[in-house]
Short mmCIF file of N, CA and C in Angstrom, two decimals:
data_model
loop_
_atom_site.label_atom_id
_atom_site.label_comp_id
_atom_site.label_asym_id
_atom_site.label_seq_id
_atom_site.Cartn_x
_atom_site.Cartn_y
_atom_site.Cartn_z
N GLU E 707 4.89 -1.20 45.19
CA GLU E 707 4.33 0.03 44.72
C GLU E 707 4.07 -0.05 43.23
N THR E 708 4.92 -0.74 42.47
CA THR E 708 4.70 -0.90 41.04
C THR E 708 3.47 -1.75 40.78
N ARG E 709 3.25 -2.73 41.63
CA ARG E 709 2.07 -3.58 41.45
C ARG E 709 0.79 -2.79 41.64
N VAL E 710 0.79 -1.84 42.57
CA VAL E 710 -0.39 -1.02 42.81
C VAL E 710 -0.68 -0.16 41.58
N VAL E 711 0.36 0.47 41.02
CA VAL E 711 0.18 1.29 39.83
C VAL E 711 -0.31 0.43 38.67
N LEU E 712 0.28 -0.75 38.52
CA LEU E 712 -0.14 -1.67 37.46
C LEU E 712 -1.60 -2.07 37.66
N ALA E 713 -1.98 -2.37 38.87
CA ALA E 713 -3.36 -2.77 39.15
C ALA E 713 -4.33 -1.64 38.82
N ILE E 714 -3.99 -0.41 39.19
CA ILE E 714 -4.86 0.73 38.90
C ILE E 714 -4.98 0.93 37.39
N CYS E 715 -3.86 0.84 36.68
CA CYS E 715 -3.87 1.00 35.23
C CYS E 715 -4.73 -0.09 34.57
N LEU E 716 -4.56 -1.31 35.03
CA LEU E 716 -5.34 -2.41 34.46
C LEU E 716 -6.83 -2.28 34.77
N ILE E 717 -7.17 -1.81 35.94
CA ILE E 717 -8.58 -1.61 36.29
C ILE E 717 -9.18 -0.54 35.38
N ALA E 718 -8.43 0.54 35.13
CA ALA E 718 -8.92 1.58 34.24
C ALA E 718 -9.15 1.05 32.83
N VAL E 719 -8.23 0.24 32.33
CA VAL E 719 -8.37 -0.35 31.00
C VAL E 719 -9.57 -1.30 30.96
N ILE E 720 -9.75 -2.10 32.01
CA ILE E 720 -10.87 -3.04 32.07
C ILE E 720 -12.20 -2.28 32.07
N VAL E 721 -12.26 -1.20 32.85
CA VAL E 721 -13.50 -0.40 32.89
C VAL E 721 -13.78 0.20 31.51
N LEU E 722 -12.76 0.74 30.87
CA LEU E 722 -12.94 1.33 29.54
C LEU E 722 -13.40 0.27 28.54
N CYS E 723 -12.76 -0.90 28.56
CA CYS E 723 -13.17 -1.98 27.65
C CYS E 723 -14.59 -2.44 27.95
N GLY E 724 -14.94 -2.54 29.22
CA GLY E 724 -16.30 -2.93 29.59
C GLY E 724 -17.31 -1.91 29.11
N PHE E 725 -16.96 -0.63 29.20
CA PHE E 725 -17.83 0.45 28.72
C PHE E 725 -18.06 0.32 27.22
N VAL E 726 -16.99 0.11 26.45
CA VAL E 726 -17.10 -0.03 25.00
C VAL E 726 -17.89 -1.29 24.64
N LEU E 727 -17.61 -2.39 25.30
CA LEU E 727 -18.35 -3.63 25.02
C LEU E 727 -19.83 -3.49 25.37
N ALA E 728 -20.14 -2.78 26.44
CA ALA E 728 -21.54 -2.58 26.80
C ALA E 728 -22.26 -1.75 25.74
N ILE E 729 -21.57 -0.79 25.15
CA ILE E 729 -22.17 0.01 24.07
C ILE E 729 -22.37 -0.86 22.83
N ILE E 730 -21.37 -1.68 22.49
CA ILE E 730 -21.46 -2.57 21.32
C ILE E 730 -22.61 -3.56 21.49
N ALA E 731 -22.77 -4.10 22.72
CA ALA E 731 -23.82 -5.08 22.98
C ALA E 731 -25.19 -4.43 23.11
N GLY E 732 -25.24 -3.12 23.12
CA GLY E 732 -26.52 -2.44 23.24
C GLY E 732 -27.01 -2.29 24.66
N LEU E 733 -26.17 -2.58 25.64
CA LEU E 733 -26.56 -2.45 27.04
C LEU E 733 -26.54 -0.99 27.49
N LEU E 734 -25.70 -0.20 26.87
CA LEU E 734 -25.64 1.24 27.15
C LEU E 734 -25.91 1.98 25.85
N PRO E 735 -26.55 3.12 25.93
CA PRO E 735 -26.80 3.88 24.69
C PRO E 735 -25.49 4.43 24.12
N ALA E 736 -25.38 4.45 22.81
CA ALA E 736 -24.19 4.96 22.14
C ALA E 736 -24.03 6.45 22.38
N SER E 737 -25.08 7.10 22.82
CA SER E 737 -24.99 8.53 23.08
C SER E 737 -24.00 8.84 24.19
N ASN E 738 -23.77 7.88 25.11
CA ASN E 738 -22.77 8.09 26.16
C ASN E 738 -21.39 8.32 25.55
N LEU E 739 -21.07 7.52 24.53
CA LEU E 739 -19.77 7.64 23.87
C LEU E 739 -19.70 8.93 23.06
N THR E 740 -20.78 9.25 22.38
CA THR E 740 -20.79 10.47 21.57
C THR E 740 -20.77 11.71 22.47
N ASP E 741 -21.45 11.65 23.62
CA ASP E 741 -21.41 12.77 24.56
C ASP E 741 -19.98 13.00 25.06
N PHE E 742 -19.30 11.93 25.36
CA PHE E 742 -17.91 12.03 25.82
C PHE E 742 -17.05 12.64 24.72
N ALA E 743 -17.18 12.12 23.50
CA ALA E 743 -16.38 12.62 22.37
C ALA E 743 -16.71 14.09 22.10
N TYR E 744 -17.99 14.45 22.19
CA TYR E 744 -18.39 15.84 21.94
C TYR E 744 -17.78 16.77 23.00
N THR E 745 -17.83 16.33 24.27
CA THR E 745 -17.26 17.14 25.35
C THR E 745 -15.75 17.29 25.16
N ALA E 746 -15.08 16.21 24.75
CA ALA E 746 -13.64 16.27 24.55
C ALA E 746 -13.28 17.20 23.40
N ALA E 747 -14.11 17.21 22.34
CA ALA E 747 -13.79 18.01 21.16
C ALA E 747 -14.30 19.45 21.27
N ASN E 748 -15.49 19.64 21.82
CA ASN E 748 -16.12 20.96 21.78
C ASN E 748 -16.43 21.54 23.15
N GLY E 749 -16.08 20.85 24.20
CA GLY E 749 -16.44 21.29 25.54
C GLY E 749 -15.57 22.41 26.05
N ASP E 750 -15.80 22.73 27.30
CA ASP E 750 -15.05 23.77 27.99
C ASP E 750 -13.57 23.43 28.00
N ILE E 751 -12.70 24.43 28.02
CA ILE E 751 -11.25 24.23 27.99
C ILE E 751 -10.77 23.37 29.16
N TRP E 752 -11.43 23.47 30.31
CA TRP E 752 -11.01 22.70 31.48
C TRP E 752 -11.26 21.21 31.29
N PHE E 753 -12.34 20.86 30.57
CA PHE E 753 -12.58 19.44 30.26
C PHE E 753 -11.50 18.93 29.32
N LYS E 754 -11.13 19.75 28.33
CA LYS E 754 -10.09 19.34 27.39
C LYS E 754 -8.76 19.12 28.12
N ILE E 755 -8.43 20.04 29.01
CA ILE E 755 -7.18 19.91 29.78
C ILE E 755 -7.23 18.65 30.65
N LEU E 756 -8.36 18.42 31.32
CA LEU E 756 -8.51 17.25 32.18
C LEU E 756 -8.34 15.95 31.39
N TYR E 757 -9.03 15.87 30.23
CA TYR E 757 -8.92 14.66 29.41
C TYR E 757 -7.51 14.49 28.87
N ALA E 758 -6.86 15.59 28.48
CA ALA E 758 -5.49 15.51 27.97
C ALA E 758 -4.53 15.03 29.05
N VAL E 759 -4.67 15.57 30.26
CA VAL E 759 -3.79 15.15 31.36
C VAL E 759 -4.00 13.67 31.68
N ILE E 760 -5.25 13.24 31.75
CA ILE E 760 -5.54 11.83 32.04
C ILE E 760 -4.93 10.94 30.95
N GLY E 761 -5.11 11.34 29.68
CA GLY E 761 -4.55 10.55 28.57
C GLY E 761 -3.04 10.47 28.63
N ILE E 762 -2.38 11.61 28.89
CA ILE E 762 -0.91 11.62 28.96
C ILE E 762 -0.42 10.77 30.12
N VAL E 763 -1.07 10.88 31.28
CA VAL E 763 -0.66 10.09 32.44
C VAL E 763 -0.81 8.60 32.15
N VAL E 764 -1.92 8.20 31.53
CA VAL E 764 -2.13 6.78 31.22
C VAL E 764 -1.07 6.29 30.25
N ILE E 765 -0.73 7.09 29.24
CA ILE E 765 0.30 6.69 28.28
C ILE E 765 1.66 6.56 28.97
N ILE E 766 2.02 7.53 29.78
CA ILE E 766 3.33 7.48 30.47
C ILE E 766 3.40 6.28 31.41
N VAL E 767 2.36 6.08 32.22
CA VAL E 767 2.35 4.94 33.15
C VAL E 767 2.40 3.62 32.38
N SER E 768 1.69 3.53 31.28
CA SER E 768 1.69 2.30 30.48
C SER E 768 3.08 2.00 29.95
N PHE E 769 3.77 3.02 29.43
CA PHE E 769 5.13 2.80 28.94
C PHE E 769 6.07 2.41 30.08
N MET E 770 5.93 3.08 31.21
CA MET E 770 6.79 2.74 32.35
C MET E 770 6.58 1.30 32.78
N LEU E 771 5.33 0.88 32.86
CA LEU E 771 5.05 -0.49 33.26
C LEU E 771 5.53 -1.49 32.22
N MET E 772 5.41 -1.13 30.96
CA MET E 772 5.86 -2.03 29.90
C MET E 772 7.37 -2.24 30.00
N PHE E 773 8.13 -1.15 30.16
CA PHE E 773 9.58 -1.29 30.23
C PHE E 773 10.03 -1.88 31.56
N PHE E 774 9.30 -1.62 32.63
CA PHE E 774 9.63 -2.22 33.92
C PHE E 774 9.49 -3.73 33.84
N GLY E 775 8.48 -4.21 33.15
CA GLY E 775 8.25 -5.65 33.03
C GLY E 775 9.27 -6.36 32.18
N LEU E 776 10.00 -5.61 31.33
CA LEU E 776 10.99 -6.23 30.45
C LEU E 776 12.33 -6.44 31.13
N GLY E 777 12.52 -5.86 32.32
CA GLY E 777 13.80 -5.99 33.02
C GLY E 777 14.05 -7.42 33.47
N LYS E 778 15.32 -7.75 33.63
CA LYS E 778 15.68 -9.09 34.10
C LYS E 778 15.36 -9.24 35.57
N ALA E 779 15.01 -10.44 35.96
CA ALA E 779 14.79 -10.73 37.37
C ALA E 779 16.14 -10.62 38.09
N PRO E 780 16.15 -10.10 39.30
CA PRO E 780 17.43 -9.97 40.00
C PRO E 780 18.02 -11.35 40.30
N ALA E 781 19.32 -11.42 40.18
CA ALA E 781 20.01 -12.68 40.48
C ALA E 781 19.94 -12.93 41.98
N PRO E 782 19.86 -14.20 42.36
CA PRO E 782 19.83 -14.49 43.80
C PRO E 782 21.11 -14.02 44.47
N LYS E 783 20.99 -13.60 45.71
CA LYS E 783 22.16 -13.14 46.45
C LYS E 783 23.06 -14.34 46.72
N THR E 784 24.33 -14.15 46.47
CA THR E 784 25.28 -15.25 46.62
C THR E 784 26.50 -14.81 47.41
N ALA E 785 27.28 -15.80 47.81
CA ALA E 785 28.56 -15.57 48.46
C ALA E 785 29.61 -16.38 47.70
N GLN E 786 30.78 -15.82 47.55
CA GLN E 786 31.86 -16.47 46.81
C GLN E 786 32.50 -17.55 47.67
N VAL E 787 32.49 -18.80 47.20
CA VAL E 787 33.11 -19.90 47.92
C VAL E 787 34.58 -20.00 47.53
N ALA E 788 34.82 -20.02 46.22
CA ALA E 788 36.20 -20.15 45.73
C ALA E 788 36.27 -19.63 44.30
N THR E 789 37.48 -19.19 43.92
CA THR E 789 37.72 -18.74 42.56
C THR E 789 38.92 -19.50 42.02
N PHE E 790 38.75 -20.03 40.83
CA PHE E 790 39.81 -20.79 40.18
C PHE E 790 40.09 -20.17 38.82
N GLU E 791 41.13 -20.64 38.17
CA GLU E 791 41.45 -20.18 36.83
C GLU E 791 40.31 -20.48 35.87
N SER E 792 39.67 -21.61 36.06
CA SER E 792 38.62 -22.04 35.14
C SER E 792 37.23 -21.54 35.51
N GLY E 793 37.10 -20.83 36.62
CA GLY E 793 35.78 -20.33 37.01
C GLY E 793 35.69 -20.11 38.51
N SER E 794 34.47 -19.98 38.98
CA SER E 794 34.28 -19.72 40.41
C SER E 794 33.12 -20.57 40.94
N ILE E 795 33.09 -20.67 42.26
CA ILE E 795 32.02 -21.41 42.93
C ILE E 795 31.34 -20.43 43.89
N VAL E 796 30.03 -20.35 43.80
CA VAL E 796 29.27 -19.49 44.69
C VAL E 796 28.18 -20.30 45.37
N ILE E 797 27.69 -19.79 46.47
CA ILE E 797 26.59 -20.43 47.18
C ILE E 797 25.56 -19.34 47.45
N THR E 798 24.29 -19.66 47.31
CA THR E 798 23.26 -18.65 47.53
C THR E 798 23.11 -18.40 49.03
N VAL E 799 22.67 -17.20 49.34
CA VAL E 799 22.42 -16.84 50.74
C VAL E 799 21.33 -17.75 51.31
N LYS E 800 20.36 -18.11 50.48
CA LYS E 800 19.29 -19.01 50.93
C LYS E 800 19.86 -20.36 51.37
N ALA E 801 20.84 -20.88 50.64
CA ALA E 801 21.45 -22.15 51.01
C ALA E 801 22.20 -22.02 52.33
N VAL E 802 22.87 -20.90 52.53
CA VAL E 802 23.57 -20.67 53.80
C VAL E 802 22.56 -20.57 54.94
N GLU E 803 21.44 -19.90 54.69
CA GLU E 803 20.40 -19.80 55.72
C GLU E 803 19.87 -21.18 56.10
N GLU E 804 19.74 -22.07 55.12
CA GLU E 804 19.31 -23.44 55.42
C GLU E 804 20.33 -24.16 56.29
N LEU E 805 21.62 -23.97 55.99
CA LEU E 805 22.67 -24.57 56.84
C LEU E 805 22.59 -24.02 58.26
N VAL E 806 22.36 -22.71 58.39
CA VAL E 806 22.25 -22.08 59.70
C VAL E 806 21.07 -22.68 60.46
N GLU E 807 19.92 -22.78 59.80
CA GLU E 807 18.73 -23.30 60.46
C GLU E 807 18.91 -24.74 60.92
N ARG E 808 19.53 -25.55 60.09
CA ARG E 808 19.77 -26.95 60.48
C ARG E 808 20.68 -27.04 61.69
N PHE E 809 21.71 -26.21 61.71
CA PHE E 809 22.63 -26.22 62.85
C PHE E 809 21.93 -25.76 64.12
N VAL E 810 21.21 -24.66 64.04
CA VAL E 810 20.57 -24.08 65.22
C VAL E 810 19.51 -25.03 65.77
N HIS E 811 18.77 -25.70 64.92
CA HIS E 811 17.70 -26.59 65.39
C HIS E 811 18.24 -27.83 66.12
N GLN E 812 19.54 -28.09 66.02
CA GLN E 812 20.13 -29.19 66.78
C GLN E 812 20.21 -28.86 68.26
N ASP E 813 20.21 -27.58 68.60
CA ASP E 813 20.28 -27.16 70.00
C ASP E 813 18.89 -27.22 70.60
N LYS E 814 18.70 -28.06 71.59
CA LYS E 814 17.38 -28.28 72.19
C LYS E 814 16.91 -27.08 73.02
N ASN E 815 17.80 -26.14 73.34
CA ASN E 815 17.43 -24.95 74.10
C ASN E 815 16.78 -23.87 73.24
N ILE E 816 16.95 -23.98 71.92
CA ILE E 816 16.41 -22.98 70.98
C ILE E 816 15.07 -23.49 70.44
N LYS E 817 14.02 -22.67 70.58
CA LYS E 817 12.69 -23.10 70.14
C LYS E 817 12.14 -22.26 69.00
N GLY E 818 12.58 -21.06 68.83
CA GLY E 818 12.11 -20.22 67.73
C GLY E 818 13.30 -19.62 67.02
N LEU E 819 13.18 -19.39 65.71
CA LEU E 819 14.35 -18.91 64.97
C LEU E 819 13.93 -18.10 63.75
N LYS E 820 14.56 -16.95 63.60
CA LYS E 820 14.49 -16.16 62.36
C LYS E 820 15.92 -15.90 61.96
N THR E 821 16.23 -16.12 60.68
CA THR E 821 17.60 -16.03 60.20
C THR E 821 17.74 -14.96 59.14
N ASN E 822 18.85 -14.23 59.18
CA ASN E 822 19.18 -13.26 58.14
C ASN E 822 20.68 -13.36 57.89
N VAL E 823 21.06 -13.76 56.69
CA VAL E 823 22.47 -13.88 56.32
C VAL E 823 22.79 -12.77 55.33
N ILE E 824 23.87 -12.05 55.61
CA ILE E 824 24.30 -10.96 54.75
C ILE E 824 25.65 -11.34 54.15
N SER E 825 25.71 -11.31 52.82
CA SER E 825 26.94 -11.65 52.12
C SER E 825 27.75 -10.40 51.86
N ASN E 826 28.99 -10.38 52.39
CA ASN E 826 29.93 -9.30 52.13
C ASN E 826 30.86 -9.77 51.02
N GLN E 827 31.86 -8.99 50.68
CA GLN E 827 32.81 -9.36 49.63
C GLN E 827 33.41 -10.75 49.88
N ASP E 828 33.98 -10.93 51.06
CA ASP E 828 34.71 -12.17 51.33
C ASP E 828 34.31 -12.81 52.65
N SER E 829 33.15 -12.42 53.19
CA SER E 829 32.72 -12.99 54.46
C SER E 829 31.20 -12.92 54.57
N LEU E 830 30.69 -13.51 55.64
CA LEU E 830 29.25 -13.51 55.92
C LEU E 830 28.99 -12.91 57.29
N ASP E 831 27.88 -12.21 57.39
CA ASP E 831 27.35 -11.78 58.68
C ASP E 831 26.06 -12.55 58.89
N ILE E 832 25.90 -13.13 60.07
CA ILE E 832 24.70 -13.92 60.36
C ILE E 832 23.98 -13.27 61.53
N ASN E 833 22.71 -12.96 61.30
CA ASN E 833 21.86 -12.37 62.34
C ASN E 833 20.76 -13.37 62.68
N LEU E 834 20.67 -13.69 63.96
CA LEU E 834 19.65 -14.64 64.42
C LEU E 834 18.74 -13.97 65.43
N ASP E 835 17.47 -14.30 65.34
CA ASP E 835 16.46 -13.87 66.31
C ASP E 835 15.90 -15.18 66.86
N VAL E 836 16.17 -15.46 68.14
CA VAL E 836 15.81 -16.77 68.69
C VAL E 836 14.93 -16.63 69.92
N SER E 837 14.23 -17.71 70.20
CA SER E 837 13.51 -17.89 71.47
C SER E 837 14.14 -19.10 72.15
N VAL E 838 14.27 -19.02 73.47
CA VAL E 838 14.91 -20.11 74.21
C VAL E 838 13.97 -20.65 75.27
N LEU E 839 14.32 -21.82 75.77
CA LEU E 839 13.54 -22.41 76.86
C LEU E 839 13.80 -21.62 78.14
N PRO E 840 12.82 -21.60 79.06
CA PRO E 840 12.99 -20.83 80.30
C PRO E 840 14.19 -21.28 81.14
N GLU E 841 14.50 -22.56 81.12
CA GLU E 841 15.59 -23.07 81.95
C GLU E 841 16.97 -22.93 81.29
N ALA E 842 17.03 -22.38 80.09
CA ALA E 842 18.31 -22.25 79.37
C ALA E 842 19.20 -21.20 80.02
N ASP E 843 20.49 -21.49 80.05
CA ASP E 843 21.51 -20.53 80.49
C ASP E 843 21.82 -19.66 79.27
N ILE E 844 21.13 -18.54 79.15
CA ILE E 844 21.17 -17.73 77.93
C ILE E 844 22.59 -17.31 77.53
N PRO E 845 23.40 -16.78 78.47
CA PRO E 845 24.76 -16.40 78.04
C PRO E 845 25.56 -17.58 77.48
N GLN E 846 25.47 -18.74 78.11
CA GLN E 846 26.23 -19.90 77.66
C GLN E 846 25.67 -20.45 76.34
N VAL E 847 24.35 -20.53 76.25
CA VAL E 847 23.71 -21.06 75.02
C VAL E 847 24.08 -20.17 73.83
N THR E 848 23.98 -18.86 73.99
CA THR E 848 24.27 -17.96 72.87
C THR E 848 25.76 -17.95 72.52
N LYS E 849 26.62 -18.04 73.52
CA LYS E 849 28.07 -18.09 73.25
C LYS E 849 28.42 -19.36 72.48
N ASP E 850 27.89 -20.51 72.94
CA ASP E 850 28.14 -21.77 72.25
C ASP E 850 27.58 -21.74 70.83
N LEU E 851 26.41 -21.13 70.68
CA LEU E 851 25.77 -21.05 69.37
C LEU E 851 26.61 -20.18 68.43
N GLN E 852 27.11 -19.05 68.91
CA GLN E 852 27.95 -18.17 68.08
C GLN E 852 29.20 -18.89 67.59
N GLN E 853 29.90 -19.52 68.52
CA GLN E 853 31.15 -20.18 68.17
C GLN E 853 30.91 -21.39 67.27
N GLY E 854 29.95 -22.21 67.65
CA GLY E 854 29.67 -23.42 66.88
C GLY E 854 29.15 -23.11 65.48
N LEU E 855 28.26 -22.13 65.38
CA LEU E 855 27.68 -21.78 64.08
C LEU E 855 28.74 -21.21 63.15
N SER E 856 29.58 -20.35 63.68
CA SER E 856 30.65 -19.77 62.87
C SER E 856 31.56 -20.86 62.31
N ALA E 857 31.97 -21.79 63.16
CA ALA E 857 32.84 -22.88 62.72
C ALA E 857 32.11 -23.80 61.73
N HIS E 858 30.84 -24.08 61.98
CA HIS E 858 30.05 -24.97 61.12
C HIS E 858 29.92 -24.39 59.71
N ILE E 859 29.59 -23.12 59.62
CA ILE E 859 29.40 -22.49 58.30
C ILE E 859 30.73 -22.41 57.56
N GLN E 860 31.79 -22.05 58.28
CA GLN E 860 33.10 -21.97 57.63
C GLN E 860 33.56 -23.34 57.16
N GLN E 861 33.31 -24.38 57.95
CA GLN E 861 33.71 -25.74 57.58
C GLN E 861 32.95 -26.22 56.34
N HIS E 862 31.65 -25.93 56.26
CA HIS E 862 30.84 -26.46 55.16
C HIS E 862 30.86 -25.60 53.90
N THR E 863 31.18 -24.32 54.02
CA THR E 863 31.16 -23.46 52.84
C THR E 863 32.53 -22.92 52.47
N GLY E 864 33.45 -22.90 53.44
CA GLY E 864 34.76 -22.32 53.19
C GLY E 864 34.75 -20.80 53.28
N ILE E 865 33.63 -20.22 53.67
CA ILE E 865 33.51 -18.77 53.77
C ILE E 865 33.67 -18.35 55.22
N VAL E 866 34.45 -17.31 55.45
CA VAL E 866 34.66 -16.80 56.80
C VAL E 866 33.39 -16.11 57.28
N VAL E 867 33.02 -16.40 58.53
CA VAL E 867 31.89 -15.72 59.16
C VAL E 867 32.47 -14.61 60.01
N SER E 868 32.22 -13.36 59.61
CA SER E 868 32.82 -12.24 60.32
C SER E 868 32.09 -11.93 61.63
N GLN E 869 30.78 -12.18 61.67
CA GLN E 869 30.07 -11.99 62.94
C GLN E 869 28.78 -12.81 62.96
N VAL E 870 28.44 -13.25 64.15
CA VAL E 870 27.16 -13.90 64.41
C VAL E 870 26.48 -13.08 65.49
N LYS E 871 25.42 -12.39 65.12
CA LYS E 871 24.69 -11.55 66.06
C LYS E 871 23.42 -12.29 66.46
N ILE E 872 23.23 -12.47 67.75
CA ILE E 872 22.06 -13.20 68.25
C ILE E 872 21.23 -12.29 69.13
N VAL E 873 19.94 -12.22 68.83
CA VAL E 873 18.99 -11.49 69.66
C VAL E 873 18.04 -12.51 70.25
N VAL E 874 17.97 -12.58 71.57
CA VAL E 874 17.02 -13.46 72.24
C VAL E 874 15.74 -12.64 72.40
N SER E 875 14.73 -12.99 71.61
CA SER E 875 13.51 -12.18 71.59
C SER E 875 12.35 -12.81 72.35
N GLY E 876 12.58 -14.01 72.88
CA GLY E 876 11.49 -14.62 73.61
C GLY E 876 11.93 -15.82 74.43
N ILE E 877 11.10 -16.15 75.40
CA ILE E 877 11.30 -17.34 76.22
C ILE E 877 10.06 -18.22 75.96
N ARG E 878 10.31 -19.42 75.47
CA ARG E 878 9.19 -20.31 75.13
C ARG E 878 9.28 -21.61 75.90
N GLU E 879 8.13 -22.11 76.22
CA GLU E 879 8.05 -23.44 76.84
C GLU E 879 8.30 -24.49 75.77
N SER E 880 8.76 -25.63 76.17
CA SER E 880 8.94 -26.74 75.24
C SER E 880 7.58 -27.14 74.69
N THR E 881 7.53 -27.47 73.40
CA THR E 881 6.26 -27.84 72.78
C THR E 881 5.84 -29.25 73.13
N VAL E 882 6.79 -30.07 73.61
CA VAL E 882 6.47 -31.44 74.02
C VAL E 882 6.17 -31.43 75.50
N ARG E 883 4.98 -31.84 75.87
CA ARG E 883 4.56 -31.85 77.29
C ARG E 883 4.53 -33.29 77.79
N PRO E 884 5.02 -33.54 78.99
CA PRO E 884 4.95 -34.91 79.53
C PRO E 884 3.50 -35.29 79.79
N ALA E 885 3.19 -36.57 79.58
CA ALA E 885 1.81 -37.04 79.75
C ALA E 885 1.46 -37.32 81.19
#
């Protein structure tokens, strides 16, 4: 939403600059600028109010965008691996998602995967959206995947996995076809 406001503000500034440059280059008559200035200074009260409101809105939006752009980029989401006297060790959620994807792709019954890892204070929640082969025993495959994935992530990161939620959202044929 901020990008849309920024784009609109920038388009307005570009149009205004193009208008002024066209007058300077002689492509538009200077009377256009003087007519605008005359209307703003001596025109009907409603034109003055309209121009004042537009000017104030542009100034406010410009300041908001300027200060919004100065903010720090958000830190990547992390999970605490360990804390020591000399410091701490964290792992990004993205790195955990990569571990999850590598583990899940080892199972030949799983053909599609969407991963979402949520970092809590001292544990992880893992949400998977998978597609399986038609011949897969879905209850057994998902049970094995839950248990194995939880143990795999805890073994490699040291972080407790509080839950592994699996949604089977599709049944897919194997992409390798016999010749």
